[in-house]
Short mmCIF file of C-alpha atoms and ligand atoms in Angstrom, two decimals:
data_model
loop_
_atom_site.label_atom_id
_atom_site.label_comp_id
_atom_site.label_asym_id
_atom_site.label_seq_id
_atom_site.Cartn_x
_atom_site.Cartn_y
_atom_site.Cartn_z
CA UNK R 1 -20.16 -7.55 -15.75
CA UNK R 2 -19.00 -4.72 -13.19
CA UNK R 3 -18.82 -1.32 -15.35
CA UNK R 4 -14.99 -1.15 -17.03
CA UNK R 5 -14.80 1.35 -19.78
CA UNK R 6 -12.29 3.11 -22.44
CA UNK R 7 -12.55 6.28 -23.49
CA UNK R 8 -9.64 7.69 -26.26
CA UNK R 9 -9.30 11.55 -26.10
CA UNK R 10 -6.37 10.97 -28.54
CA UNK R 11 -4.62 14.07 -30.47
CA UNK R 12 -4.09 11.23 -33.37
CA UNK R 13 -7.73 10.79 -35.42
CA UNK R 14 -9.77 8.48 -35.32
CA UNK R 15 -9.14 7.90 -38.59
CA UNK R 16 -5.48 7.18 -37.52
CA UNK R 17 -6.32 5.29 -34.69
CA UNK R 18 -8.84 3.16 -37.01
CA UNK R 19 -5.99 2.34 -40.08
CA UNK R 20 -4.12 0.52 -37.00
CA UNK R 21 -7.02 -1.70 -36.24
CA UNK R 22 -5.74 -4.76 -38.51
CA UNK R 23 -2.24 -4.94 -37.41
CA UNK R 24 -3.94 -4.69 -33.92
CA UNK R 25 -6.05 -7.74 -35.01
CA UNK R 26 -3.26 -9.25 -36.22
CA UNK R 27 -1.30 -8.59 -33.02
CA UNK R 28 -3.91 -9.74 -31.00
CA UNK R 29 -4.18 -13.11 -32.88
CA UNK R 30 -0.55 -13.43 -32.46
CA UNK R 31 -1.00 -13.42 -28.81
CA UNK R 32 -3.87 -15.88 -29.16
CA UNK R 33 -2.57 -17.57 -31.56
CA UNK R 34 1.00 -18.18 -29.90
CA UNK R 35 3.03 -17.44 -33.22
CA UNK R 36 5.27 -14.53 -32.41
CA UNK R 37 8.99 -14.10 -30.76
CA UNK R 38 8.52 -15.00 -26.80
CA UNK R 39 5.49 -17.38 -27.08
CA UNK R 40 6.98 -20.45 -24.52
CA UNK R 41 5.72 -16.97 -22.11
CA UNK R 42 1.98 -16.98 -22.87
CA UNK R 43 1.38 -19.13 -20.17
CA UNK R 44 -0.50 -16.31 -18.73
CA UNK R 45 -3.40 -15.84 -21.52
CA UNK R 46 -6.07 -18.38 -20.23
CA UNK R 47 -4.67 -18.29 -16.82
CA UNK R 48 -8.01 -17.20 -15.83
CA UNK R 49 -10.10 -19.59 -16.95
CA UNK R 50 -7.77 -22.33 -17.06
CA UNK R 51 -7.08 -21.45 -12.74
CA UNK R 52 -10.37 -20.22 -11.52
CA UNK R 53 -12.28 -23.64 -11.29
CA UNK R 54 -9.22 -25.74 -10.06
CA UNK R 55 -8.13 -27.45 -7.37
CA UNK R 56 -4.72 -24.34 -7.38
CA UNK R 57 -7.08 -21.92 -5.73
CA UNK R 58 -8.00 -24.73 -2.60
CA UNK R 59 -4.79 -25.59 -2.28
CA UNK R 60 -4.12 -21.94 -1.94
CA UNK R 61 -6.54 -21.37 -0.27
CA UNK R 62 -5.58 -24.03 2.34
CA UNK R 63 -1.83 -22.56 3.27
CA UNK R 64 -2.71 -18.99 3.36
CA UNK R 65 -5.29 -20.06 5.76
CA UNK R 66 -2.69 -22.10 7.80
CA UNK R 67 -0.91 -18.68 7.97
CA UNK R 68 -3.80 -16.46 8.65
CA UNK R 69 -4.18 -18.28 11.56
CA UNK R 70 -0.40 -18.71 12.32
CA UNK R 71 0.84 -15.50 12.18
CA UNK R 72 0.59 -11.70 13.30
CA UNK R 73 2.96 -10.68 9.96
CA UNK R 74 4.04 -12.54 7.14
CA UNK R 75 7.34 -11.59 4.41
CA UNK R 76 6.39 -11.91 1.11
CA UNK R 77 9.91 -11.93 -0.06
CA UNK R 78 10.62 -11.04 -3.89
CA UNK R 79 11.29 -8.44 -6.35
CA UNK R 80 10.04 -7.20 -9.73
CA UNK R 81 7.30 -9.52 -10.74
CA UNK R 82 7.20 -11.70 -7.97
CA UNK R 83 6.31 -8.92 -5.05
CA UNK R 84 4.90 -5.90 -7.59
CA UNK R 85 1.31 -7.73 -8.21
CA UNK R 86 0.58 -8.78 -4.62
CA UNK R 87 1.69 -4.88 -3.62
CA UNK R 88 -0.73 -3.50 -6.32
CA UNK R 89 -3.29 -5.73 -5.43
CA UNK R 90 -3.12 -5.68 -1.25
CA UNK R 91 -2.37 -1.90 -1.32
CA UNK R 92 -5.85 -0.94 -4.04
CA UNK R 93 -8.02 -3.24 -1.41
CA UNK R 94 -6.64 -2.67 2.47
CA UNK R 95 -7.51 0.30 4.76
CA UNK R 96 -5.33 3.20 4.74
CA UNK R 97 -3.72 3.31 7.62
CA UNK R 98 -4.93 -0.48 8.98
CA UNK R 99 -2.88 -3.31 8.07
CA UNK R 100 -4.69 -6.72 7.45
CA UNK R 101 -4.48 -9.27 9.92
CA UNK R 102 -1.67 -10.78 9.53
CA UNK R 103 0.04 -8.22 8.72
CA UNK R 104 2.06 -8.38 4.71
CA UNK R 105 4.84 -6.62 5.06
CA UNK R 106 7.38 -7.19 1.65
CA UNK R 107 11.65 -7.26 1.41
CA UNK R 108 13.60 -8.75 -0.84
CA UNK R 109 12.84 -5.92 -3.62
CA UNK R 110 15.83 -4.14 -2.50
CA UNK R 111 19.19 -3.98 -0.58
CA UNK R 112 18.70 -1.51 1.36
CA UNK R 113 20.53 -2.46 4.88
CA UNK R 114 18.30 -0.45 7.01
CA UNK R 115 15.14 -0.91 5.52
CA UNK R 116 16.26 -5.20 6.11
CA UNK R 117 17.70 -4.09 9.31
CA UNK R 118 14.56 -2.19 10.42
CA UNK R 119 11.81 -5.19 9.01
CA UNK R 120 14.29 -7.27 11.13
CA UNK R 121 13.43 -4.86 14.72
CA UNK R 122 10.34 -4.50 13.84
CA UNK R 123 9.87 -8.61 13.27
CA UNK R 124 12.23 -9.27 16.70
CA UNK R 125 8.80 -9.63 18.93
CA UNK R 126 6.08 -10.84 16.44
CA UNK R 127 5.63 -14.65 15.29
CA UNK R 128 5.70 -14.40 11.37
CA UNK R 129 5.67 -16.40 8.74
CA UNK R 130 7.34 -15.87 4.68
CA UNK R 131 6.64 -16.34 1.47
CA UNK R 132 9.46 -15.93 -1.02
CA UNK R 133 8.99 -16.27 -4.23
CA UNK R 134 11.45 -16.62 -6.98
CA UNK R 135 11.09 -18.01 -9.89
CA UNK R 136 14.49 -18.54 -10.86
CA UNK R 137 15.19 -19.50 -7.02
CA UNK R 138 18.89 -17.45 -8.05
CA UNK R 139 17.81 -13.57 -7.48
CA UNK R 140 20.18 -11.56 -5.43
CA UNK R 141 18.45 -9.71 -3.84
CA UNK R 142 15.51 -11.71 -2.24
CA UNK R 143 18.33 -14.37 -1.95
CA UNK R 144 20.09 -12.37 0.96
CA UNK R 145 16.72 -11.43 2.44
CA UNK R 146 15.90 -14.32 2.61
CA UNK R 147 19.32 -15.92 4.80
CA UNK R 148 18.21 -13.27 6.52
CA UNK R 149 14.84 -13.68 7.81
CA UNK R 150 14.94 -17.61 7.76
CA UNK R 151 18.05 -17.04 10.29
CA UNK R 152 15.92 -15.00 12.36
CA UNK R 153 12.77 -17.56 12.15
CA UNK R 154 14.83 -20.01 12.83
CA UNK R 155 16.07 -18.52 16.18
CA UNK R 156 12.70 -17.05 17.37
CA UNK R 157 11.07 -20.36 16.57
CA UNK R 158 12.82 -22.66 16.25
CA UNK R 159 14.31 -25.05 13.16
CA UNK R 160 11.13 -27.28 12.32
CA UNK R 161 8.74 -24.87 13.59
CA UNK R 162 9.89 -22.55 10.87
CA UNK R 163 10.05 -24.94 8.13
CA UNK R 164 6.25 -24.83 8.47
CA UNK R 165 6.26 -21.13 8.63
CA UNK R 166 7.47 -20.83 5.46
CA UNK R 167 6.44 -21.45 1.98
CA UNK R 168 8.69 -21.26 -1.33
CA UNK R 169 6.96 -20.11 -4.40
CA UNK R 170 9.24 -21.11 -7.60
CA UNK R 171 10.13 -23.52 -10.67
CA UNK R 172 9.20 -26.92 -10.88
CA UNK R 173 12.36 -28.29 -10.73
CA UNK R 174 15.34 -25.90 -11.12
CA UNK R 175 17.10 -23.44 -8.56
CA UNK R 176 18.28 -22.87 -5.37
CA UNK R 177 15.22 -22.33 -3.70
CA UNK R 178 13.15 -25.41 -5.67
CA UNK R 179 16.45 -27.88 -3.67
CA UNK R 180 15.82 -26.05 -0.36
CA UNK R 181 12.36 -26.50 -0.52
CA UNK R 182 12.72 -29.84 -0.75
CA UNK R 183 15.26 -30.26 1.69
CA UNK R 184 13.35 -28.33 4.79
CA UNK R 185 10.43 -29.51 4.22
CA UNK R 186 8.63 -25.90 3.06
CA UNK R 187 5.09 -25.85 1.25
CA UNK R 188 5.57 -24.95 -2.29
CA UNK R 189 3.89 -23.71 -4.75
CA UNK R 190 5.46 -23.45 -8.95
CA UNK R 191 5.48 -21.01 -11.12
CA UNK R 192 5.01 -22.64 -14.70
CA UNK R 193 8.01 -22.32 -16.98
CA UNK R 194 5.67 -20.37 -19.65
CA UNK R 195 4.60 -17.68 -17.37
CA UNK R 196 6.94 -15.13 -16.76
CA UNK R 197 7.57 -12.67 -13.53
CA UNK R 198 5.39 -9.48 -14.38
CA UNK R 199 2.59 -11.58 -15.87
CA UNK R 200 2.19 -13.74 -12.70
CA UNK R 201 0.41 -11.91 -10.29
CA UNK R 202 -2.95 -14.20 -11.09
CA UNK R 203 -0.66 -17.37 -10.64
CA UNK R 204 0.67 -18.80 -6.79
CA UNK R 205 2.79 -15.65 -7.25
CA UNK R 206 0.39 -12.79 -6.69
CA UNK R 207 -2.82 -15.30 -5.60
CA UNK R 208 -1.23 -15.98 -2.26
CA UNK R 209 0.16 -13.24 -0.63
CA UNK R 210 -3.37 -12.13 -1.40
CA UNK R 211 -5.30 -14.94 -0.11
CA UNK R 212 -3.10 -14.85 3.03
CA UNK R 213 -4.31 -11.08 3.15
CA UNK R 214 -7.93 -11.82 3.18
CA UNK R 215 -8.77 -10.99 -0.18
CA UNK R 216 -11.69 -12.65 -2.45
CA UNK R 217 -8.47 -14.64 -4.94
CA UNK R 218 -11.93 -16.17 -6.61
CA UNK R 219 -13.43 -12.47 -7.48
CA UNK R 220 -10.29 -11.82 -8.69
CA UNK R 221 -9.80 -14.09 -10.71
CA UNK R 222 -13.29 -14.07 -12.10
CA UNK R 223 -12.82 -10.44 -13.34
CA UNK R 224 -10.16 -11.25 -14.86
CA UNK R 225 -11.37 -14.59 -16.77
CA UNK R 226 -14.09 -11.78 -17.48
CA UNK R 227 -11.59 -9.86 -19.13
CA UNK R 228 -10.45 -12.52 -20.73
CA UNK R 229 -13.30 -13.37 -22.56
CA UNK R 230 -13.78 -9.94 -23.81
CA UNK R 231 -10.60 -9.72 -25.08
CA UNK R 232 -10.24 -13.02 -27.14
CA UNK R 233 -12.86 -10.83 -29.66
CA UNK R 234 -11.11 -8.97 -32.12
CA UNK R 235 -11.68 -5.07 -31.40
CA UNK R 236 -11.48 -5.48 -27.92
CA UNK R 237 -10.77 -2.76 -25.73
CA UNK R 238 -7.43 -3.59 -24.75
CA UNK R 239 -6.20 -3.39 -28.39
CA UNK R 240 -8.63 -0.19 -28.94
CA UNK R 241 -5.57 0.45 -26.07
CA UNK R 242 -2.77 -0.97 -27.68
CA UNK R 243 -3.46 0.83 -31.13
CA UNK R 244 -3.80 3.97 -29.43
CA UNK R 245 -1.08 4.40 -27.50
CA UNK R 246 1.55 3.38 -30.85
CA UNK R 247 0.05 5.52 -33.08
CA UNK R 248 0.32 8.34 -30.21
CA UNK R 249 4.10 6.66 -30.54
CA UNK R 250 4.53 7.25 -34.11
CA UNK R 251 3.03 10.61 -33.83
CA UNK R 252 5.92 11.43 -31.42
CA UNK R 253 4.90 11.08 -27.57
CA UNK R 254 7.20 9.21 -26.70
CA UNK R 255 6.60 8.98 -23.11
CA UNK R 256 2.55 7.95 -21.22
CA UNK R 257 1.60 8.55 -17.90
CA UNK R 258 -1.04 6.44 -15.55
CA UNK R 259 -2.63 8.68 -13.53
CA UNK R 260 -4.88 7.92 -10.77
CA UNK R 261 -6.43 9.77 -7.89
CA UNK R 262 -7.09 7.34 -4.91
CA UNK R 263 -4.11 6.90 -3.52
CA UNK R 264 -4.90 3.10 -3.57
CA UNK R 265 -3.79 2.79 -6.84
CA UNK R 266 0.00 4.14 -6.05
CA UNK R 267 1.21 0.20 -6.56
CA UNK R 268 -1.18 -0.39 -8.96
CA UNK R 269 0.83 2.29 -11.49
CA UNK R 270 4.63 0.37 -9.59
CA UNK R 271 2.71 -2.54 -11.88
CA UNK R 272 2.00 -1.32 -14.96
CA UNK R 273 5.33 0.62 -15.10
CA UNK R 274 7.33 -2.44 -14.75
CA UNK R 275 5.13 -5.12 -17.15
CA UNK R 276 5.18 -1.82 -19.97
CA UNK R 277 8.73 -0.34 -18.84
CA UNK R 278 10.17 -4.66 -19.35
CA UNK R 279 7.79 -5.59 -22.34
CA UNK R 280 8.70 -2.90 -24.44
CA UNK R 281 11.64 -0.88 -23.25
CA UNK R 282 14.05 -3.15 -26.34
CA UNK R 283 16.10 -2.30 -29.39
CA UNK R 284 16.17 1.01 -28.30
CA UNK R 285 12.90 2.04 -28.63
CA UNK R 286 9.53 1.89 -26.81
CA UNK R 287 7.43 4.63 -24.85
CA UNK R 288 8.14 5.25 -20.87
CA UNK R 289 5.75 4.19 -18.49
CA UNK R 290 6.10 6.88 -16.32
CA UNK R 291 3.44 6.74 -13.19
CA UNK R 292 1.64 9.92 -10.99
CA UNK R 293 -1.05 10.40 -8.03
CA UNK R 294 -2.94 12.94 -8.43
CA UNK R 295 -4.21 15.69 -7.06
CA UNK R 296 -0.55 15.34 -4.93
CA UNK R 297 1.26 15.16 -8.21
CA UNK R 298 -0.65 18.16 -9.96
CA UNK R 299 1.60 20.16 -7.16
CA UNK R 300 4.88 18.44 -8.59
CA UNK R 301 4.65 17.29 -11.99
CA UNK R 302 1.39 19.14 -13.20
CA UNK R 303 3.33 22.71 -14.91
CA UNK R 304 5.58 19.57 -17.09
CA UNK R 305 2.55 17.71 -17.86
CA UNK R 306 0.66 20.98 -18.66
CA UNK R 307 3.06 23.23 -20.10
CA UNK R 308 6.40 20.65 -20.82
CA UNK R 309 8.37 19.42 -23.87
CA UNK R 310 5.21 17.98 -25.47
CA UNK R 311 6.20 14.27 -25.86
CA UNK R 312 3.54 12.88 -23.76
CA UNK R 313 0.12 11.51 -23.62
CA UNK R 314 -2.15 10.17 -20.18
CA UNK R 315 -3.86 7.38 -19.55
CA UNK R 316 -6.49 7.50 -16.64
CA UNK R 317 -7.43 4.55 -13.78
CA UNK R 318 -11.24 6.69 -13.24
CA UNK R 319 -12.98 4.85 -10.50
CA UNK R 320 -16.30 5.52 -10.15
CA UNK R 321 -17.70 5.24 -6.53
CA UNK R 322 -14.76 5.48 -3.38
CA UNK R 323 -15.53 2.78 -0.99
CA UNK R 324 -15.86 5.16 1.89
CA UNK R 325 -18.60 8.36 2.60
CA UNK R 326 -17.64 11.67 3.73
CA UNK R 327 -19.14 15.09 3.26
CA UNK R 328 -17.22 18.64 3.93
CA UNK R 329 -19.08 20.20 6.32
CA UNK R 330 -20.34 23.60 6.84
CA UNK R 331 -18.62 25.68 8.87
CA UNK R 332 -19.88 29.26 10.76
CA UNK R 333 -17.08 31.77 10.09
CA UNK R 334 -15.38 30.35 6.50
CA UNK R 335 -12.23 31.51 7.01
CA UNK R 336 -10.88 29.32 4.20
CA UNK R 337 -14.14 30.10 1.90
CA UNK R 338 -14.80 26.75 1.49
CA UNK R 339 -18.68 26.95 1.86
CA UNK R 340 -19.26 26.55 -1.41
CA UNK R 341 -18.61 23.11 -1.59
CA UNK R 342 -20.06 22.52 1.87
CA UNK R 343 -22.21 19.39 1.99
CA UNK R 344 -20.63 17.95 -0.59
CA UNK R 345 -18.57 14.90 -0.91
CA UNK R 346 -14.93 14.21 -0.62
CA UNK R 347 -15.11 12.32 -3.80
CA UNK R 348 -17.07 15.26 -5.57
CA UNK R 349 -14.14 17.19 -5.87
CA UNK R 350 -11.71 14.92 -6.75
CA UNK R 351 -13.93 14.03 -9.61
CA UNK R 352 -14.67 17.43 -10.69
CA UNK R 353 -10.16 18.16 -10.13
CA UNK R 354 -9.87 14.09 -12.59
CA UNK R 355 -12.88 16.20 -15.21
CA UNK R 356 -11.05 20.03 -14.89
CA UNK R 357 -7.12 18.91 -15.13
CA UNK R 358 -8.33 16.27 -17.99
CA UNK R 359 -9.47 19.19 -20.10
CA UNK R 360 -6.73 21.48 -19.28
CA UNK R 361 -4.51 19.09 -20.26
CA UNK R 362 -6.11 18.13 -23.94
CA UNK R 363 -6.48 21.53 -24.08
CA UNK R 364 -2.64 21.40 -23.99
CA UNK R 365 -1.35 18.81 -26.10
CA UNK R 366 -1.33 16.16 -23.94
CA UNK R 367 -3.63 12.90 -25.16
CA UNK R 368 -5.57 11.60 -23.02
CA UNK R 369 -6.73 7.44 -22.26
CA UNK R 370 -9.55 7.35 -19.81
CA UNK R 371 -10.44 3.16 -18.50
CA UNK R 372 -13.33 3.86 -16.17
CA UNK R 373 -14.11 1.12 -13.39
CA UNK R 374 -17.17 0.96 -10.96
CA UNK R 375 -15.08 0.74 -7.66
CA UNK R 376 -11.57 -0.47 -6.20
CA UNK R 377 -13.51 -4.35 -5.80
CA UNK R 378 -11.03 -7.80 -6.42
CA UNK R 379 -13.14 -8.19 -9.27
CA UNK R 380 -12.49 -4.74 -10.87
CA UNK R 381 -9.20 -5.28 -10.33
CA UNK R 382 -8.90 -8.22 -12.23
CA UNK R 383 -10.66 -7.14 -14.77
CA UNK R 384 -7.75 -4.26 -14.97
CA UNK R 385 -4.79 -6.72 -14.45
CA UNK R 386 -5.78 -8.82 -17.38
CA UNK R 387 -7.22 -5.73 -19.65
CA UNK R 388 -3.76 -4.24 -18.73
CA UNK R 389 -1.36 -7.77 -19.88
CA UNK R 390 -3.21 -8.54 -23.04
CA UNK R 391 -2.88 -5.12 -24.01
CA UNK R 392 1.16 -5.49 -23.40
CA UNK R 393 1.35 -8.06 -25.30
CA UNK R 394 -0.44 -6.72 -28.68
CA UNK R 395 1.21 -3.55 -28.17
CA UNK R 396 4.55 -5.38 -27.78
CA UNK R 397 3.55 -7.12 -31.40
CA UNK R 398 2.68 -3.78 -32.75
CA UNK R 399 5.85 -1.85 -31.87
CA UNK R 400 7.51 -4.63 -33.36
CA UNK R 401 9.82 -6.31 -30.35
CA UNK R 402 9.49 -9.17 -28.02
CA UNK R 403 7.58 -8.27 -25.16
CA UNK R 404 7.70 -11.62 -22.89
CA UNK R 405 11.58 -11.10 -22.47
CA UNK R 406 14.16 -8.75 -20.99
CA UNK R 407 17.92 -9.13 -21.80
CA UNK R 408 18.43 -5.98 -20.73
CA UNK R 409 18.08 -6.87 -16.57
CA UNK R 410 21.16 -8.66 -16.70
CA UNK R 411 23.71 -6.16 -17.58
CA UNK R 412 23.53 -4.49 -13.96
CA UNK R 413 23.51 -8.23 -12.60
CA UNK R 414 26.84 -8.91 -14.72
CA UNK R 415 29.24 -5.62 -13.24
CA UNK R 416 27.77 -5.91 -9.26
CA UNK R 417 29.24 -9.80 -9.60
CA UNK R 418 32.74 -8.80 -11.11
CA UNK R 419 32.18 -6.22 -8.70
CA UNK R 420 31.49 -8.49 -5.56
CA UNK R 421 34.08 -10.28 -7.36
CA UNK R 422 31.75 -12.85 -7.52
CA UNK R 423 33.14 -17.36 -7.74
CA UNK R 424 33.02 -17.63 -12.30
CA UNK R 425 33.26 -13.95 -12.67
CA UNK R 426 37.37 -13.49 -12.81
CA UNK R 427 38.11 -12.02 -15.57
CA UNK R 428 35.28 -10.16 -15.88
CA UNK R 429 35.73 -8.79 -12.42
CA UNK R 430 38.90 -8.19 -13.75
CA UNK R 431 37.66 -6.22 -16.57
CA UNK R 432 35.71 -3.65 -14.34
CA UNK R 433 38.50 -3.51 -12.16
CA UNK R 434 41.18 -2.11 -14.71
CA UNK R 435 37.63 0.23 -15.97
CA UNK R 436 37.75 1.79 -12.08
CA UNK R 437 41.32 2.40 -12.09
O1 LIG N 501 9.55 -9.61 -15.11
C1 LIG N 501 10.16 -10.55 -14.49
O2 LIG N 501 10.70 -11.23 -14.82
C2 LIG N 501 11.27 -9.67 -13.98
O3 LIG N 501 10.69 -8.42 -13.29
C3 LIG N 501 11.76 -10.62 -12.39
O4 LIG N 501 10.21 -11.40 -12.10
C4 LIG N 501 12.45 -10.58 -11.05
O5 LIG N 501 13.58 -9.98 -12.06
C5 LIG N 501 12.31 -11.43 -10.33
O6 LIG N 501 13.01 -13.05 -10.85
P1 LIG N 501 12.75 -14.10 -10.11
O7 LIG N 501 11.16 -14.15 -9.49
O8 LIG N 501 13.53 -15.51 -10.69
O9 LIG N 501 13.51 -13.74 -8.60
#
């Protein structure tokens, strides 16, 4: 197994964290044995080990290869858990300035009219495919994007050909998308009932787009499966993470900042924010999940983190080796005064920025958890994904919430439908209009 390590420099004492050991072990058992709230959404727990040698991987590869052979671009339509995992993995693995082949684009994760219009213009002269992902099959944002892009694709290549370039990932039986896919004869994959959106990246929801982008989904699953095995035992690193963050929370640290020093991890932070925010922010409880990209954000958020209210802690994702090598050149005139680092790799400077920041933050009262991986690869991303997923389940139970539901997400939808006068919302429409008078 490639390096995976967790190191905790927390302001709470080792004893405090150790005192949470039995609570953490009980929470782990609750996840593994399926005895807690939301236990009908635990399909993700064994997903890596159950998927890695299954026919499903072959089926995903074969559909992915069709899209890879046929399309210049593939638009993945989905929101929340139906897009963030794939986006996080693809962004972490692809070249920063080079699109994958085919290029992977995302839609349905916002209702931006400019975004959709710009996307449609961009696709106007391209042969493109669509992966439409929605577990419920009824979510407004992806449904709008799909309606627009389906019409565009049919206009560009004809209805029959379009049907071969559209893949739907949705519920086995329910929802508008399942019905449409059946009627139109699209290739489909199923999102199992017991896998919630934010825990679905290692299902076809994430695996299909990642495979279409050309990345090795078996290696991703292998990293996750190895972590699954490690985390099946009490005292595992994810349990330690859950215990530490709960100890800090109880000590007044209400915000956790996920920190990276590699811009490729920006969307990993977005995926993590959804995972922890939607799982733990309940019953007026929960650590607020934030994320920064350093050293960029040291020049914007650095002041607050170093010196603002002492209610935060950080979890740093430390990548030991970058994929590329760049050495800082020597300059005869040395006007910028940088010759003292000439000959060093850029990453050596980045590492010193990371270490210097960590020490300064610890000195300034910001506890740090460091999670190290050897490199960014499919394998290590699989490790990280499973680590954070099971850490989230354990942590949510320690916090005393159901980590697997998301009742709060419905409130904005209810108001939006009332404001748009959706049939069936007549009473709500009247009430909201009266309120706005
Ligand atoms: O984690 C979740 O459950 C949510 O973020 C959903 O993934 C998101 O709301 C999209 O739902 P759906 O896949 O049903 O369109």
